CSV table of N, CA and C in Angstrom, one decimal:
chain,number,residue,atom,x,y,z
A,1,UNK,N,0.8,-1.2,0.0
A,1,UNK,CA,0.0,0.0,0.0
A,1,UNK,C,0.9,1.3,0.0
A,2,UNK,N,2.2,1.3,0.7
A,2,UNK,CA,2.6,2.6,0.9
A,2,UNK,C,3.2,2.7,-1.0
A,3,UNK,N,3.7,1.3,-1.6
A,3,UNK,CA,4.3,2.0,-2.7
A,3,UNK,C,3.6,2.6,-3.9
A,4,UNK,N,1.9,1.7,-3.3
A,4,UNK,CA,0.7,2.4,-4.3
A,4,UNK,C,0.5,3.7,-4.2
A,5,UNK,N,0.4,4.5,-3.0
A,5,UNK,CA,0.7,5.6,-2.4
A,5,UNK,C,2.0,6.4,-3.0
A,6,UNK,N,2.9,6.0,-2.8
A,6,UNK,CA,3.9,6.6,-3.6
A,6,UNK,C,3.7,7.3,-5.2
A,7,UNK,N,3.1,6.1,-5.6
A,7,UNK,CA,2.8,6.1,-7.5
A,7,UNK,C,2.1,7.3,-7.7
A,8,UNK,N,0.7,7.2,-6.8
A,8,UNK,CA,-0.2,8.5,-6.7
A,8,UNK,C,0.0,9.7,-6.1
A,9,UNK,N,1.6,9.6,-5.4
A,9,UNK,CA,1.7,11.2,-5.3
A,9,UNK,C,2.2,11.4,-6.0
A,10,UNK,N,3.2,10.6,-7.2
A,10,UNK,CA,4.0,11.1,-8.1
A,10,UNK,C,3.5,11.6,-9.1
A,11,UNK,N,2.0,10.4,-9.6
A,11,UNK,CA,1.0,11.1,-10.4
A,11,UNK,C,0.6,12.4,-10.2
A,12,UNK,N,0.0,12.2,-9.4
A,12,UNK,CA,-0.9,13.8,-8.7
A,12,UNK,C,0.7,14.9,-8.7
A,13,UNK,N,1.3,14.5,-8.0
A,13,UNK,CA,2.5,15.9,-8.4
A,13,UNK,C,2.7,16.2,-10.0
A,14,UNK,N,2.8,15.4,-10.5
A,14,UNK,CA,3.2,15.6,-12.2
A,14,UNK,C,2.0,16.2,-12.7
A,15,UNK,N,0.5,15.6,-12.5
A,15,UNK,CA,-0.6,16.6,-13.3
A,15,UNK,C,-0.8,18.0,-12.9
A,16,UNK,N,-0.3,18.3,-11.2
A,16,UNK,CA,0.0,19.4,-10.5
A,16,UNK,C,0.6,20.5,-11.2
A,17,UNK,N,2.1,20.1,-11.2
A,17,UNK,CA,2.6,20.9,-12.6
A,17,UNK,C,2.7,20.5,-13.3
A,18,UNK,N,2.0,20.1,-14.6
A,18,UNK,CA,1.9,20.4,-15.7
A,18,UNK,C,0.8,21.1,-15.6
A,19,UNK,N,-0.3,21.0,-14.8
A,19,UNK,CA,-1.4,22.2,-14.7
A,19,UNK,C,-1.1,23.7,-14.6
A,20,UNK,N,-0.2,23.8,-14.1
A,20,UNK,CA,0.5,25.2,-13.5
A,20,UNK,C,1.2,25.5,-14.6
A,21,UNK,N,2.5,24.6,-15.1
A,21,UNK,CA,2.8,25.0,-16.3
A,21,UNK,C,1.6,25.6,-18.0
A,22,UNK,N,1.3,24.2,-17.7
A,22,UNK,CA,-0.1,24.8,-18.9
A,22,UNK,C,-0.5,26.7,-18.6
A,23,UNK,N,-1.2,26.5,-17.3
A,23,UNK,CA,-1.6,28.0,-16.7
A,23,UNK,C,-1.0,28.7,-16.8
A,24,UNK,N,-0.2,28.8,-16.8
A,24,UNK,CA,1.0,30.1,-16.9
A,24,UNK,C,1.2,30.2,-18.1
A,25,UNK,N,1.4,29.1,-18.8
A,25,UNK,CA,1.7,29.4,-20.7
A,25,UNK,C,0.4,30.1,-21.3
A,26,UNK,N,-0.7,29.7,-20.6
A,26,UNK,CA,-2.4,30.4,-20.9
A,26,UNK,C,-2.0,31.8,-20.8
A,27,UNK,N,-1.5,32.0,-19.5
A,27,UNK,CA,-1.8,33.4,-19.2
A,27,UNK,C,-0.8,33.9,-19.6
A,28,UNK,N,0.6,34.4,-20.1
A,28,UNK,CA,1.7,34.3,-20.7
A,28,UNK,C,1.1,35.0,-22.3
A,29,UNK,N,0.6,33.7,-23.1
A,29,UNK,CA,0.4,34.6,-24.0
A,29,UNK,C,-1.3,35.0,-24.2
A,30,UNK,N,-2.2,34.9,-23.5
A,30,UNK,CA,-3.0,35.6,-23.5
A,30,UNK,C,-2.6,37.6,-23.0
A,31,UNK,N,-1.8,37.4,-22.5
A,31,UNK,CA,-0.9,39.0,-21.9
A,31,UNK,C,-0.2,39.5,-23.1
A,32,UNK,N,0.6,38.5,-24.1
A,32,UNK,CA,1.4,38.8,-25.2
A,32,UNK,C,0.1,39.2,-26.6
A,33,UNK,N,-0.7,38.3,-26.3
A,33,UNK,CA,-1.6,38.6,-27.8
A,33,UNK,C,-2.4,39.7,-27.6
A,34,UNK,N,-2.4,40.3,-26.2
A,34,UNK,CA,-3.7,41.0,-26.0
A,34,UNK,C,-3.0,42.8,-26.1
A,35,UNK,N,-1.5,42.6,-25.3
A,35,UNK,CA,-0.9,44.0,-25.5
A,35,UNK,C,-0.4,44.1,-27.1
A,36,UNK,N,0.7,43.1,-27.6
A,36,UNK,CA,1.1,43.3,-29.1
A,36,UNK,C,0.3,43.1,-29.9
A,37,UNK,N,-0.4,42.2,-30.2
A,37,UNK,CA,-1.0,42.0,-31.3
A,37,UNK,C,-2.7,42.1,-31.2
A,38,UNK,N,-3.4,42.9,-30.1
A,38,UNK,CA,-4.8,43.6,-30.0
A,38,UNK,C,-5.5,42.6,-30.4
A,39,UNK,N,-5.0,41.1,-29.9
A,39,UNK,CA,-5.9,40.0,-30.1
A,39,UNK,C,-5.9,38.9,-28.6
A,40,UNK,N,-7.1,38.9,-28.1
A,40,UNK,CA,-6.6,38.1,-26.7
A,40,UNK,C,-7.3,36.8,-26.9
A,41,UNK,N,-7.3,36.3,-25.8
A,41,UNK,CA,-7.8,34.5,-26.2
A,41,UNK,C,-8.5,34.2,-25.5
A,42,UNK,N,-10.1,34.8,-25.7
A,42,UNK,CA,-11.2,34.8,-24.4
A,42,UNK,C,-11.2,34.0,-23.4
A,43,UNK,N,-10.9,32.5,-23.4
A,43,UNK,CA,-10.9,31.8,-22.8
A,43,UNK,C,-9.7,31.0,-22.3
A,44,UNK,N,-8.4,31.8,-22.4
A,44,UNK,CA,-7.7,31.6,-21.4
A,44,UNK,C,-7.9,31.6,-20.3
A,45,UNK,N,-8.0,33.1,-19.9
A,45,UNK,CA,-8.1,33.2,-18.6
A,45,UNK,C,-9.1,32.4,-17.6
A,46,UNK,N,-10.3,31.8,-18.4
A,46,UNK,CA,-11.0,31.1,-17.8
A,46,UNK,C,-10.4,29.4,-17.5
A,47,UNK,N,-9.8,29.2,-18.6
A,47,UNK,CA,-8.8,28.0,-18.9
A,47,UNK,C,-7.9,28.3,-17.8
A,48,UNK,N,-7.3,28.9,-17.4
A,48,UNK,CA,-6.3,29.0,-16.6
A,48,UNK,C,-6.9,29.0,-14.9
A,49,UNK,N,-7.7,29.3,-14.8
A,49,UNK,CA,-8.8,28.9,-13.7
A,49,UNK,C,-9.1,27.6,-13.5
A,50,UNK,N,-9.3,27.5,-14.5
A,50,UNK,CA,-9.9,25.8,-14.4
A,50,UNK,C,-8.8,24.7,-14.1
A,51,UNK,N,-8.0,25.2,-15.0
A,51,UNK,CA,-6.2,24.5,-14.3
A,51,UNK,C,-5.5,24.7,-12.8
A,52,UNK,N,-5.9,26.1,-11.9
A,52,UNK,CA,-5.8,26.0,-10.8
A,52,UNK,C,-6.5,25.5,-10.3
A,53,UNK,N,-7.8,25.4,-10.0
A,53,UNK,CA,-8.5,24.6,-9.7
A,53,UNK,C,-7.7,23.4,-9.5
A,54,UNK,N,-7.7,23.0,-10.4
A,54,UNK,CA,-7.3,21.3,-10.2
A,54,UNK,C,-5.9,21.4,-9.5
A,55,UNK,N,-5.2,22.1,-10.1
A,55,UNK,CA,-3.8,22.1,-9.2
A,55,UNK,C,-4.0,22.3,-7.9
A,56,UNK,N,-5.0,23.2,-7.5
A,56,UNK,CA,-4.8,23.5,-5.9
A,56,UNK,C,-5.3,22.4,-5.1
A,57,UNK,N,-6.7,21.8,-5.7
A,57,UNK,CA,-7.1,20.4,-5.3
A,57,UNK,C,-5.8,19.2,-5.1
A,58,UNK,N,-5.3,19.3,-6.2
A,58,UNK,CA,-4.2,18.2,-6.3
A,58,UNK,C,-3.4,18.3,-4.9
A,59,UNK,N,-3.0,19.8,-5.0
A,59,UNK,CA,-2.1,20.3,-4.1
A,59,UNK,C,-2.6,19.5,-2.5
A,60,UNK,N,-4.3,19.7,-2.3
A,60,UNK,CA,-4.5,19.3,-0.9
A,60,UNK,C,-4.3,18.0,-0.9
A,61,UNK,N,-4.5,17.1,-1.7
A,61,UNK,CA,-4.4,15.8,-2.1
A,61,UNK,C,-2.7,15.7,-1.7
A,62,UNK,N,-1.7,16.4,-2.2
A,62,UNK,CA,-0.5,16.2,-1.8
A,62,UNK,C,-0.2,16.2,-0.4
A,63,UNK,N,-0.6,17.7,0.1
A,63,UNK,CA,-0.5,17.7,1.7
A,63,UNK,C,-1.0,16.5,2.6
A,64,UNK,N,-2.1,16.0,1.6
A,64,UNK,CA,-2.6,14.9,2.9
A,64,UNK,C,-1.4,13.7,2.9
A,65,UNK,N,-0.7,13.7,1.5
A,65,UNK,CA,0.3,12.5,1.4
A,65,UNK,C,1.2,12.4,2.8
A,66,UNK,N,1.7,14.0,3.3
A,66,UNK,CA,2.3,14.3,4.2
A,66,UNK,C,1.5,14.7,5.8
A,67,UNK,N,0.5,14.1,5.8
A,67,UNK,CA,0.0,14.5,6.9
A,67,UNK,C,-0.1,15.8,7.4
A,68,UNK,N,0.0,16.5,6.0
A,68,UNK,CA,0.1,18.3,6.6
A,68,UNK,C,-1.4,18.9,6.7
A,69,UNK,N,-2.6,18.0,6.3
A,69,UNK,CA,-3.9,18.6,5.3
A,69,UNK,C,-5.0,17.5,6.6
A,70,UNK,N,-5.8,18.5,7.2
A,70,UNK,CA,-6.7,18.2,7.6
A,70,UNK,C,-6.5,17.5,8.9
A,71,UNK,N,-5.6,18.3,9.8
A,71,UNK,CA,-5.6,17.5,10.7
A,71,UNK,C,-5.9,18.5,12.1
A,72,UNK,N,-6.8,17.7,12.7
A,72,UNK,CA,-7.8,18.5,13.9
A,72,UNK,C,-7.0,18.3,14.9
A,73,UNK,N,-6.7,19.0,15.8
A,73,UNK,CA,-5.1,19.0,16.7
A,73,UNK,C,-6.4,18.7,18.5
A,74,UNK,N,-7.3,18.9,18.4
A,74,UNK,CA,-8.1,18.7,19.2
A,74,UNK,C,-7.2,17.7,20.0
A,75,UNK,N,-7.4,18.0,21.7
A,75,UNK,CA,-7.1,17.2,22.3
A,75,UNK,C,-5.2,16.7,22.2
A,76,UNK,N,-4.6,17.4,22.0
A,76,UNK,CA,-3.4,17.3,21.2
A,76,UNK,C,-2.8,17.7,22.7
A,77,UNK,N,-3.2,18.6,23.4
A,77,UNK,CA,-2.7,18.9,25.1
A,77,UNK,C,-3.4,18.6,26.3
A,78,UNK,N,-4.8,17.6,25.7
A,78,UNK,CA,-5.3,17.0,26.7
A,78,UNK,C,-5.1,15.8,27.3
A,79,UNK,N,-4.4,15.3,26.2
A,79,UNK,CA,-4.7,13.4,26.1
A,79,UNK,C,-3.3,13.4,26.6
A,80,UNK,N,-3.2,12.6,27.7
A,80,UNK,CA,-1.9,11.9,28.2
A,80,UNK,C,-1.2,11.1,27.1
A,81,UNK,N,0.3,11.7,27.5
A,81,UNK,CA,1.0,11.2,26.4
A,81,UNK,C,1.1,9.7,25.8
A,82,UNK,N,0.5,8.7,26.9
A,82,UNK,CA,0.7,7.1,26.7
A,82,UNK,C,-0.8,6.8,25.4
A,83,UNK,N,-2.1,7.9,25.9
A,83,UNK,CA,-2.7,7.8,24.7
A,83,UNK,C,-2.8,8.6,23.2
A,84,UNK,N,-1.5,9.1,23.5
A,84,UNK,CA,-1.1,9.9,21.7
A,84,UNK,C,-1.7,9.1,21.0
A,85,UNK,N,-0.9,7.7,20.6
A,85,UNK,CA,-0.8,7.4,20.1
A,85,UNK,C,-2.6,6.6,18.7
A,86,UNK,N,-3.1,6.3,20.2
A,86,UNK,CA,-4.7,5.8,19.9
A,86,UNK,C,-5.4,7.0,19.3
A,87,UNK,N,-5.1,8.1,19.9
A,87,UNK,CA,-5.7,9.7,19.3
A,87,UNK,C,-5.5,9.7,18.0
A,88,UNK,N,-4.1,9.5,17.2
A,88,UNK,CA,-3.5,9.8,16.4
A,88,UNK,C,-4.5,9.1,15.4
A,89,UNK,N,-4.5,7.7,15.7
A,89,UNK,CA,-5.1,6.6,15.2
A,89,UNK,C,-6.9,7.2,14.8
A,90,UNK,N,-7.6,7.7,15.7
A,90,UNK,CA,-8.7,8.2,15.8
A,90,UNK,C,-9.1,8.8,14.9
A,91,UNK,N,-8.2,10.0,15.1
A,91,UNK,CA,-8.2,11.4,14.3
A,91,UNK,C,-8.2,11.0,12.9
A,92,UNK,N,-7.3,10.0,12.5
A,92,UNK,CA,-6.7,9.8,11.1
A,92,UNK,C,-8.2,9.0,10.3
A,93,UNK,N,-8.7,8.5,11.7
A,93,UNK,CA,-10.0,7.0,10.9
A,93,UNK,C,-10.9,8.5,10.8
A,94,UNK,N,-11.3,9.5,11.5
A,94,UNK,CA,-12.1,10.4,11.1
A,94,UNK,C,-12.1,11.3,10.3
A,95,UNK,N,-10.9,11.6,9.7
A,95,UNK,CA,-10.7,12.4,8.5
A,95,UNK,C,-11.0,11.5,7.2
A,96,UNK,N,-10.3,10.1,7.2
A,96,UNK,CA,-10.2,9.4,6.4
A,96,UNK,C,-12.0,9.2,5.9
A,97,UNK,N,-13.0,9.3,7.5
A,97,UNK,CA,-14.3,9.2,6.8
A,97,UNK,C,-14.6,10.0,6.1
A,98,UNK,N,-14.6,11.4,6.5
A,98,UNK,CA,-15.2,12.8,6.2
A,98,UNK,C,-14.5,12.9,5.0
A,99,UNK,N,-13.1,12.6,4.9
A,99,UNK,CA,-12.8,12.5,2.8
A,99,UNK,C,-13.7,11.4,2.0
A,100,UNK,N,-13.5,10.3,2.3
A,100,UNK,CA,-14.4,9.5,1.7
A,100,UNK,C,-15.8,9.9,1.4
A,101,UNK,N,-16.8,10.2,2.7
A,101,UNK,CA,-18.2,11.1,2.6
A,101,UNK,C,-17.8,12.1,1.7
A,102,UNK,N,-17.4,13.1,1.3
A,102,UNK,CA,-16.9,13.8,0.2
A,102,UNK,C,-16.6,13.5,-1.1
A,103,UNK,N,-16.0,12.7,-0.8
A,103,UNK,CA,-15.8,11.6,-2.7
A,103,UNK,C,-16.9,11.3,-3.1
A,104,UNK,N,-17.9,10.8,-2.0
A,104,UNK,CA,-19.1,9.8,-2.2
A,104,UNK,C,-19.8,11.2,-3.1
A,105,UNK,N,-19.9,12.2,-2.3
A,105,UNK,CA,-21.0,13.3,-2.6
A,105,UNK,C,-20.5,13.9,-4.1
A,106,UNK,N,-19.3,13.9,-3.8
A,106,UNK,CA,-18.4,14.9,-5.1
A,106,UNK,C,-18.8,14.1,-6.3
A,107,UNK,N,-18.4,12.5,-6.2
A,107,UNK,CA,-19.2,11.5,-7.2
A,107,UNK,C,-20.2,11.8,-7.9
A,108,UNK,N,-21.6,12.0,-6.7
A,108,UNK,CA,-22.8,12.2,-7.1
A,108,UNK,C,-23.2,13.8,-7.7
A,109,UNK,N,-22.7,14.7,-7.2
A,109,UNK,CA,-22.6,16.0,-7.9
A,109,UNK,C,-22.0,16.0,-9.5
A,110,UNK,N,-21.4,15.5,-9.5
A,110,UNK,CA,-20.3,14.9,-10.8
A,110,UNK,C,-21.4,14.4,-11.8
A,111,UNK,N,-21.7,13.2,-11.2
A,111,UNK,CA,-23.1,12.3,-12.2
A,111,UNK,C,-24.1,13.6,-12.2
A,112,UNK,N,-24.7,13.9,-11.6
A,112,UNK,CA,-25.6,14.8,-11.9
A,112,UNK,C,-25.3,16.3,-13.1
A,113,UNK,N,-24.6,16.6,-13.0
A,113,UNK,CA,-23.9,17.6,-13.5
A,113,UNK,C,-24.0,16.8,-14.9
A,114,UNK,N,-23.4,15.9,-15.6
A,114,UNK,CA,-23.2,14.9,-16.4
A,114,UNK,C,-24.3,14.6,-16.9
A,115,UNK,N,-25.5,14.3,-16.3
A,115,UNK,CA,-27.0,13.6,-16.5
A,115,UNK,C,-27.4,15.5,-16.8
A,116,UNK,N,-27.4,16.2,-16.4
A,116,UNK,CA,-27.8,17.4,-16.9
A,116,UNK,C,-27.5,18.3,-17.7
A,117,UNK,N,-26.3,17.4,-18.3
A,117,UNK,CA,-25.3,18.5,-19.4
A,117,UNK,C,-25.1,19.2,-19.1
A,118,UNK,N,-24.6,20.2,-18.5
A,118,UNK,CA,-23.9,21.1,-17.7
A,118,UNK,C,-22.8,21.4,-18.5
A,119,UNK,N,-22.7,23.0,-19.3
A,119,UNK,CA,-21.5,23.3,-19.8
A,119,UNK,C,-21.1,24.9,-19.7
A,120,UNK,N,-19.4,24.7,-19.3
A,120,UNK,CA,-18.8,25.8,-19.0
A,120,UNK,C,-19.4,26.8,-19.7
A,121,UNK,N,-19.7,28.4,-19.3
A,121,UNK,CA,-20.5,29.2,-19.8
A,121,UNK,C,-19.6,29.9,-21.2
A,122,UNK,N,-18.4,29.8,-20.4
A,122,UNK,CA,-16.6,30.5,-21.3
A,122,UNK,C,-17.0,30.0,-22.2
A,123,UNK,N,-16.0,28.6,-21.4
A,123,UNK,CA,-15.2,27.2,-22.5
A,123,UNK,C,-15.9,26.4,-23.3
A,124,UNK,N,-17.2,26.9,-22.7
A,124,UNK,CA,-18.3,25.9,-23.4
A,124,UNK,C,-18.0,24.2,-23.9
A,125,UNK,N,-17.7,23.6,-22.8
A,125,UNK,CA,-17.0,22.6,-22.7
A,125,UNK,C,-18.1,21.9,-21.5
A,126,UNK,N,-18.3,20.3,-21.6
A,126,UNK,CA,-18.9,19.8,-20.4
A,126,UNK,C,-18.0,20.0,-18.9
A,127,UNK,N,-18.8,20.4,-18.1
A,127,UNK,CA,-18.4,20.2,-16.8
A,127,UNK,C,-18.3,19.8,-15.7
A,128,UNK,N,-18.7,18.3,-16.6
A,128,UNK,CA,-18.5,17.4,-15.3
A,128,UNK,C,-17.0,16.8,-15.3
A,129,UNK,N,-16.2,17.0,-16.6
A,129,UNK,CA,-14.7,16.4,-16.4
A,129,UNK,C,-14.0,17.6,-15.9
A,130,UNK,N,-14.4,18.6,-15.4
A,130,UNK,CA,-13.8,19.4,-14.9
A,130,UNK,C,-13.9,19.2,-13.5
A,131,UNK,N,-15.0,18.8,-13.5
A,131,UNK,CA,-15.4,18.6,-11.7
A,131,UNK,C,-15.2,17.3,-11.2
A,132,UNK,N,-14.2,16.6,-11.9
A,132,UNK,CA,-13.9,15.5,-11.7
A,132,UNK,C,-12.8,15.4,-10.6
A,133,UNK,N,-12.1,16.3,-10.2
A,133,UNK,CA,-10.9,16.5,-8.8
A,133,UNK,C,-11.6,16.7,-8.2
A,134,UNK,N,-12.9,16.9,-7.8
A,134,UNK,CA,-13.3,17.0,-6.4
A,134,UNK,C,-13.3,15.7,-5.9
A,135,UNK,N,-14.3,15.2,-6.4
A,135,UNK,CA,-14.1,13.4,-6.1
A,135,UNK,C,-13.0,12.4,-5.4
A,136,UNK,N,-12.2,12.9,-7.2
A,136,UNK,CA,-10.5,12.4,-6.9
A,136,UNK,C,-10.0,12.3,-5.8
A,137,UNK,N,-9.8,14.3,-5.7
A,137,UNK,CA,-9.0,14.8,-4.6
A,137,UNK,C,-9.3,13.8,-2.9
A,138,UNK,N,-10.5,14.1,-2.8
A,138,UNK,CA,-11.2,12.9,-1.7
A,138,UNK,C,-11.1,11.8,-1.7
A,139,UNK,N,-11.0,11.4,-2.4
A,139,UNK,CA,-10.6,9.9,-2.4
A,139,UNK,C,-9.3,9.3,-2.2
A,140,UNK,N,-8.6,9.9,-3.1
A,140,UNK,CA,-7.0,10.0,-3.2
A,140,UNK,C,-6.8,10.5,-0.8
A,141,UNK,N,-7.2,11.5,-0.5
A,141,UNK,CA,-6.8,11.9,0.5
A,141,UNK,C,-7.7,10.5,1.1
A,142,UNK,N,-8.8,10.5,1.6
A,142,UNK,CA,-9.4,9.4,2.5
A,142,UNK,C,-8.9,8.2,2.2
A,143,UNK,N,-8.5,7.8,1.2
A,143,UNK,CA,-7.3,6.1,1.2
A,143,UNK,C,-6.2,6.4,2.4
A,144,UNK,N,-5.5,7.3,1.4
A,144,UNK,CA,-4.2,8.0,2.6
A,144,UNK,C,-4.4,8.1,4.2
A,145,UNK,N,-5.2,8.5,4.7
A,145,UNK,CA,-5.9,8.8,5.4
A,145,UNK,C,-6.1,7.4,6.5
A,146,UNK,N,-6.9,6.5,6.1
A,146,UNK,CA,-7.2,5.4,6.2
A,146,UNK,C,-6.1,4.3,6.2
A,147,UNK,N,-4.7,4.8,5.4
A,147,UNK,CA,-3.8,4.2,5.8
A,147,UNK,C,-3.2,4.2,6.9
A,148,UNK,N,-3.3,5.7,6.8
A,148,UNK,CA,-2.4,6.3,8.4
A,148,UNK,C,-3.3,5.8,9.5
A,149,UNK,N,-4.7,5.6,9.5
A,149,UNK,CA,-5.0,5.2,10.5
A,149,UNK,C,-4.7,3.7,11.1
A,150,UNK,N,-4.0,2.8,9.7
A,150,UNK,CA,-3.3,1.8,10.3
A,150,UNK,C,-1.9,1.9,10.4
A,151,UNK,N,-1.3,2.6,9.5
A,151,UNK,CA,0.2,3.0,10.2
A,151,UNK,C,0.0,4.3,9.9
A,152,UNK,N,0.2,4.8,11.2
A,152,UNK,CA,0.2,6.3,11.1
A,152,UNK,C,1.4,7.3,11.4
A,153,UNK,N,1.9,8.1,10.4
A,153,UNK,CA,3.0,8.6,10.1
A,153,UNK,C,3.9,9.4,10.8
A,154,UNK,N,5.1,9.0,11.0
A,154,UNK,CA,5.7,9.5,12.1
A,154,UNK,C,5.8,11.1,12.0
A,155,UNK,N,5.4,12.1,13.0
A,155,UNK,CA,4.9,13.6,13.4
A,155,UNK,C,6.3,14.1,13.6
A,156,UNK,N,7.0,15.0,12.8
A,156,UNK,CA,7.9,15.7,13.1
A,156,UNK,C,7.3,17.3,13.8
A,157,UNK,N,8.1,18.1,14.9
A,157,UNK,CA,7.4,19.4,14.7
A,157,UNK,C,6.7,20.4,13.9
A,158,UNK,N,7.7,20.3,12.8
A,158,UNK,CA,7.9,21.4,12.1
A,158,UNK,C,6.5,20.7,11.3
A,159,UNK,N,6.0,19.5,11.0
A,159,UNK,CA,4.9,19.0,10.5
A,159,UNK,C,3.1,19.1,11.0
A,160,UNK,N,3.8,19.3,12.8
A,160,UNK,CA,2.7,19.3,13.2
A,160,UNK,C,2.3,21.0,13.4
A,161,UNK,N,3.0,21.9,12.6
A,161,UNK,CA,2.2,23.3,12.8
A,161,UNK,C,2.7,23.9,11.4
């Protein structure tokens, strides 16, 4: 499991940037065609939106790789130190739900969106493959998640703030 985990942050990091790269090349020469040549490219800028988007999703997807993304510190100065450990465990099974419950829903918003043809107003493109990292992103995090709540990842300081 951890090297399946591995694959999918390397995936998720590489669609990461190249979304960023794409987005910046959008906006780049939508800036160059729009000052020199008094021609812009309407739907960059909306294009390039749509590419953060996903990058920034990805992004939380990444933090969760690292235990940096969604973690409720609750109880972090209450709980005697001999039960850190079971907390740790707790905390991790309840995020890992609440991403999953998210996937589930992001899913169903997804299909619906899809069953109602739903298209970008710009890009005029369907928008349910756009809205397909919400899901992802939750799912990708609540596996993770769910892992850590069986081996749960060792907490450096500087990680836990």
């Amino acid at each position: 499991m951890t090297r399946a985990l591995g694959l999918l942050t390397k995936f998720e990091t590489f669609l990461a940037s190249c979304f960023v790269l794409v987005l910046t090349g959008l906006v780049v020469i939508d800036v160059v065609a729009r000052e020199v040549f008094a021609l812009g490219l309407p739907w960059a800028q909306k294009g390039a939106v749509q590419l953060m988007i996903w990058a920034g999703f990805l992004g939380a997807a990444l933090m969760a790789q690292r235990g940096d993304h969604l973690r409720p510190e609750i109880g972090d100065k209450l709980c005697p130190p001999n039960f850190l450990p079971l907390l740790e465990r707790a905390r991790n099974l309840c995020v890992a739900l609440f991403s999953l419950a998210l996937a589930y829903y992001g899913a169903l918003y997804v299909l619906e969106s899809r069953e109602f043809a739903e298209e970008h107003v710009v890009l005029q493109v369907p928008l349910w493959p756009l809205q397909l990292v919400i899901p992802w992103t939750f799912l990708s995090m609540g596996l993770r998640y769910l892992w850590y709540t069986y081996r749960p990842l060792l907490k450096t300081e500087r990680s836990l703030h």
